[in-house]
CSV table of C-alpha atoms and ligand atoms in Angstrom, one decimal:
chain,number,residue,atom,x,y,z
O,1,UNK,CA,-14.7,9.4,-4.5
O,2,UNK,CA,-11.7,7.2,-3.8
O,3,UNK,CA,-11.9,4.6,-1.2
O,4,UNK,CA,-8.4,5.3,-0.1
O,5,UNK,CA,-5.2,6.9,-1.2
O,6,UNK,CA,-4.3,5.3,-4.5
O,7,UNK,CA,-1.5,2.7,-4.2
O,8,UNK,CA,1.9,4.3,-4.3
O,9,UNK,CA,4.6,2.3,-6.3
O,10,UNK,CA,8.3,3.1,-6.1
O,11,UNK,CA,9.8,2.4,-9.5
O,12,UNK,CA,13.5,1.7,-9.4
O,13,UNK,CA,15.0,1.7,-12.9
O,14,UNK,CA,18.2,3.5,-14.1
O,15,UNK,CA,17.3,3.3,-17.9
O,16,UNK,CA,15.1,6.3,-18.7
O,17,UNK,CA,13.2,4.7,-21.6
O,18,UNK,CA,12.2,1.8,-19.5
O,19,UNK,CA,11.3,4.1,-16.6
O,20,UNK,CA,9.0,6.2,-18.9
O,21,UNK,CA,7.2,3.2,-20.4
O,22,UNK,CA,6.6,1.7,-16.9
O,23,UNK,CA,5.6,5.1,-15.4
O,24,UNK,CA,3.1,5.7,-18.2
O,25,UNK,CA,1.5,2.2,-17.8
O,26,UNK,CA,1.4,2.4,-14.0
O,27,UNK,CA,-0.2,5.8,-14.0
O,28,UNK,CA,-2.8,4.6,-16.5
O,29,UNK,CA,-3.7,1.9,-14.0
O,30,UNK,CA,-4.4,4.6,-11.5
O,31,UNK,CA,-1.2,4.1,-9.4
O,32,UNK,CA,0.9,6.9,-8.0
O,33,UNK,CA,4.5,6.5,-9.3
O,34,UNK,CA,7.6,7.6,-7.4
O,35,UNK,CA,10.7,7.0,-9.5
O,36,UNK,CA,14.2,6.3,-8.3
O,37,UNK,CA,17.2,5.9,-10.6
O,38,UNK,CA,19.7,4.2,-8.4
O,39,UNK,CA,19.8,1.8,-5.5
O,40,UNK,CA,20.9,4.5,-3.0
O,41,UNK,CA,18.1,6.8,-4.1
O,42,UNK,CA,15.6,3.9,-3.9
O,43,UNK,CA,16.5,3.2,-0.2
O,44,UNK,CA,15.9,6.9,0.7
O,45,UNK,CA,12.7,7.2,-1.3
O,46,UNK,CA,11.3,4.0,0.2
O,47,UNK,CA,12.0,5.2,3.7
O,48,UNK,CA,10.2,8.5,3.0
O,49,UNK,CA,7.2,7.2,1.1
O,50,UNK,CA,6.5,3.8,2.6
O,51,UNK,CA,5.1,2.7,-0.7
O,52,UNK,CA,2.5,-0.1,-1.3
O,53,UNK,CA,4.7,-1.9,-3.8
O,54,UNK,CA,8.3,-1.7,-5.1
O,55,UNK,CA,9.2,-2.4,-8.7
O,56,UNK,CA,12.9,-3.0,-8.7
O,57,UNK,CA,15.4,-3.5,-11.5
O,58,UNK,CA,18.2,-5.9,-10.7
O,59,UNK,CA,21.0,-4.1,-12.6
O,60,UNK,CA,21.5,-0.6,-11.1
O,61,UNK,CA,24.5,1.6,-10.7
O,62,UNK,CA,26.0,1.5,-7.2
O,63,UNK,CA,23.8,-0.5,-4.8
O,64,UNK,CA,22.3,-3.4,-6.8
O,65,UNK,CA,18.6,-4.3,-6.9
O,66,UNK,CA,19.4,-7.5,-4.9
O,67,UNK,CA,21.0,-5.5,-2.1
O,68,UNK,CA,18.1,-3.0,-2.1
O,69,UNK,CA,15.7,-5.9,-1.8
O,70,UNK,CA,17.7,-7.5,1.0
O,71,UNK,CA,17.7,-4.2,3.0
O,72,UNK,CA,13.9,-3.7,2.4
O,73,UNK,CA,13.2,-7.2,3.7
O,74,UNK,CA,15.6,-6.9,6.7
O,75,UNK,CA,13.8,-3.8,8.1
O,76,UNK,CA,10.6,-4.5,10.1
O,77,UNK,CA,9.0,-1.2,8.8
O,78,UNK,CA,9.5,-2.1,5.2
O,79,UNK,CA,9.4,-6.0,5.3
O,80,UNK,CA,5.8,-6.2,4.4
O,81,UNK,CA,6.0,-4.1,1.2
O,82,UNK,CA,5.8,-6.4,-1.8
O,83,UNK,CA,8.8,-6.3,-4.1
O,84,UNK,CA,8.7,-7.3,-7.8
O,85,UNK,CA,12.2,-7.7,-9.2
O,86,UNK,CA,13.0,-7.2,-12.9
O,87,UNK,CA,16.0,-8.7,-14.5
O,88,UNK,CA,17.5,-8.7,-17.9
O,89,UNK,CA,18.3,-12.4,-18.3
O,90,UNK,CA,16.8,-15.6,-17.0
O,91,UNK,CA,20.2,-16.7,-15.7
O,92,UNK,CA,20.2,-13.5,-13.6
O,93,UNK,CA,16.7,-14.4,-12.4
O,94,UNK,CA,18.0,-17.8,-11.3
O,95,UNK,CA,20.6,-16.1,-9.3
O,96,UNK,CA,18.1,-13.7,-7.8
O,97,UNK,CA,15.9,-16.7,-6.8
O,98,UNK,CA,19.0,-18.6,-5.5
O,99,UNK,CA,20.0,-15.6,-3.3
O,100,UNK,CA,16.6,-15.7,-1.5
O,101,UNK,CA,16.3,-11.9,-1.4
O,102,UNK,CA,12.7,-12.2,-0.3
O,103,UNK,CA,11.3,-10.7,-3.5
O,104,UNK,CA,7.6,-11.5,-3.9
O,105,UNK,CA,7.7,-11.9,-7.7
O,106,UNK,CA,10.2,-11.8,-10.6
O,107,UNK,CA,9.9,-10.6,-14.2
O,108,UNK,CA,12.4,-11.2,-17.0
O,109,UNK,CA,13.2,-8.5,-19.6
O,110,UNK,CA,11.8,-8.2,-22.2
O,111,UNK,CA,8.5,-8.7,-20.4
O,112,UNK,CA,4.9,-8.1,-21.5
O,113,UNK,CA,3.7,-4.9,-19.9
O,114,UNK,CA,0.1,-6.3,-19.7
O,115,UNK,CA,1.3,-9.4,-17.8
O,116,UNK,CA,3.4,-7.3,-15.5
O,117,UNK,CA,0.4,-5.0,-14.7
O,118,UNK,CA,-1.7,-8.1,-14.0
O,119,UNK,CA,0.9,-9.5,-11.6
O,120,UNK,CA,1.1,-6.1,-9.8
O,121,UNK,CA,-2.7,-5.9,-9.5
O,122,UNK,CA,-2.8,-9.5,-8.1
O,123,UNK,CA,-0.2,-8.6,-5.4
O,124,UNK,CA,-2.0,-5.4,-4.5
O,125,UNK,CA,-5.4,-7.1,-4.3
O,126,UNK,CA,-3.9,-9.1,-1.4
O,127,UNK,CA,-2.1,-6.3,0.3
O,128,UNK,CA,-4.3,-3.3,-0.4
O,129,UNK,CA,-7.8,-4.8,-1.0
O,130,UNK,CA,-9.8,-1.7,-0.3
O,131,UNK,CA,-7.7,0.5,-2.6
O,132,UNK,CA,-8.2,-2.1,-5.4
O,133,UNK,CA,-12.0,-2.0,-5.1
O,134,UNK,CA,-12.5,-5.3,-3.2
O,135,UNK,CA,-15.1,-6.2,-0.7
O,136,UNK,CA,-13.9,-6.4,2.9
O,137,UNK,CA,-15.6,-8.1,5.9
O,138,UNK,CA,-15.0,-7.7,9.6
O,139,UNK,CA,-17.6,-9.3,11.9
O,140,UNK,CA,-21.0,-8.0,10.8
O,141,UNK,CA,-19.5,-5.1,8.9
O,142,UNK,CA,-19.2,-5.2,5.1
O,143,UNK,CA,-17.3,-2.6,3.2
O,144,UNK,CA,-17.8,-2.5,-0.6
O,145,UNK,CA,-14.9,-0.4,-1.9
O,146,UNK,CA,-16.0,-0.4,-5.5
O,147,UNK,CA,-19.6,0.7,-4.6
O,148,UNK,CA,-18.3,2.9,-1.8
O,149,UNK,CA,-20.9,1.5,0.6
O,150,UNK,CA,-20.8,0.1,4.1
O,151,UNK,CA,-23.3,-2.2,5.8
O,152,UNK,CA,-23.6,-3.4,9.4
O,153,UNK,CA,-25.7,-6.5,10.0
O,154,UNK,CA,-27.1,-6.0,6.5
O,155,UNK,CA,-28.2,-2.4,7.2
O,156,UNK,CA,-26.6,0.5,5.2
O,157,UNK,CA,-24.3,2.8,7.3
O,158,UNK,CA,-23.9,6.3,6.2
O,159,UNK,CA,-20.3,7.6,6.5
O,160,UNK,CA,-18.5,10.8,5.5
O,161,UNK,CA,-15.6,10.4,3.1
O,162,UNK,CA,-12.9,10.7,5.8
O,163,UNK,CA,-14.7,8.1,8.0
O,164,UNK,CA,-15.0,5.8,5.0
O,165,UNK,CA,-11.3,6.0,4.3
O,166,UNK,CA,-10.5,5.4,8.0
O,167,UNK,CA,-12.7,2.3,8.1
O,168,UNK,CA,-11.3,0.9,4.9
O,169,UNK,CA,-7.8,1.4,6.2
O,170,UNK,CA,-8.6,-0.3,9.5
O,171,UNK,CA,-10.5,-3.1,7.7
O,172,UNK,CA,-7.6,-3.9,5.4
O,173,UNK,CA,-5.5,-5.1,8.4
O,174,UNK,CA,-7.8,-6.1,11.3
O,175,UNK,CA,-5.8,-6.4,14.5
O,176,UNK,CA,-3.1,-4.0,13.3
O,177,UNK,CA,-2.5,-1.1,15.7
O,178,UNK,CA,-2.4,2.2,13.7
O,179,UNK,CA,-0.7,5.2,15.3
O,180,UNK,CA,-2.4,8.5,14.7
O,181,UNK,CA,0.5,9.5,12.5
O,182,UNK,CA,0.2,6.5,10.3
O,183,UNK,CA,-3.5,7.0,9.9
O,184,UNK,CA,-2.9,10.6,9.0
O,185,UNK,CA,-0.5,9.5,6.3
O,186,UNK,CA,-2.8,6.9,4.9
O,187,UNK,CA,-6.2,8.7,5.2
O,188,UNK,CA,-5.4,12.4,4.9
O,189,UNK,CA,-2.2,12.1,2.8
O,190,UNK,CA,1.4,12.9,3.7
O,191,UNK,CA,1.4,16.4,2.2
O,192,UNK,CA,-1.5,17.7,4.2
O,193,UNK,CA,-0.9,19.2,7.7
O,194,UNK,CA,-3.6,18.0,10.1
O,195,UNK,CA,-3.3,17.8,13.9
O,196,UNK,CA,-3.2,14.3,15.2
O,197,UNK,CA,-6.3,15.1,17.4
O,198,UNK,CA,-8.3,15.3,14.2
O,199,UNK,CA,-7.8,11.6,13.9
O,200,UNK,CA,-9.6,11.2,17.3
O,201,UNK,CA,-12.5,13.4,16.2
O,202,UNK,CA,-13.1,11.3,13.0
O,203,UNK,CA,-12.6,8.0,14.9
O,204,UNK,CA,-15.4,9.2,17.3
O,205,UNK,CA,-17.6,9.9,14.3
O,206,UNK,CA,-16.9,6.6,12.8
O,207,UNK,CA,-17.7,4.8,16.0
O,208,UNK,CA,-21.0,6.7,16.4
O,209,UNK,CA,-22.0,5.9,12.8
O,210,UNK,CA,-21.2,2.2,13.2
O,211,UNK,CA,-23.1,1.8,16.4
O,212,UNK,CA,-26.1,3.9,15.4
O,213,UNK,CA,-28.2,0.8,14.6
O,214,UNK,CA,-26.8,-1.1,17.6
O,215,UNK,CA,-23.9,-3.5,17.9
O,216,UNK,CA,-20.6,-3.3,19.8
O,217,UNK,CA,-17.8,-0.8,19.2
O,218,UNK,CA,-15.5,-2.5,16.8
O,219,UNK,CA,-12.7,0.1,17.1
O,220,UNK,CA,-10.3,-0.5,19.9
O,221,UNK,CA,-8.3,2.4,21.5
O,222,UNK,CA,-4.8,1.2,22.3
O,223,UNK,CA,-3.5,3.5,25.0
O,224,UNK,CA,-0.3,5.3,24.0
O,225,UNK,CA,-0.3,3.6,20.5
O,226,UNK,CA,-3.4,4.4,18.5
O,227,UNK,CA,-6.3,2.5,17.1
O,228,UNK,CA,-7.1,-1.0,15.9
O,229,UNK,CA,-10.1,-3.0,14.6
O,230,UNK,CA,-10.9,-5.9,16.9
I,301,CA,CA1,19.1,-1.4,-15.2
């Protein structure tokens, strides 16, 4: 049972051999890979998929990797997505750094695939802790993503799979207000048609389960917006 949707990585690389090697390794890590072969395609794909991380080649036909990165970091909806830039030469890398594109990390070709994977895992542990099998705490609630268990005030809480995914999504970003649509995308998946009222039903079940042994309701209903933790 997966704690959440596996992290989605948009891989922007125009050279097919590079793309294949990286796709293979990323999928072996358990990530979902969405490829893009140009800067223009990348900008469309990123808007549609809202990925968890973007692996971006600097040299691309048309819109360059730097420009793609600048646009990602300029839009509020995509600003928070970590971007790892790949460049062919260290001089290019210096330029990338000098341009302050807002990339979160940089890798120079030829790079060690093992090192690149380690860097991606480190970034994702910060931004998608539940999906990476980390333990999350919120107040007296402990969620162990690797063990797939939840405790409140030290007592085990029994949750259905959907309620578990809902809680892990909320616990990854306490205070963030999630719309019903964004919860549907994250918890049920983008390709499944589910009525937004289904979210309310499962939030109700989650609340009931969390309060069964006492304690306050940790889930806040934000009128007209959605739900948040705390
Ligand atoms: Ca390239």
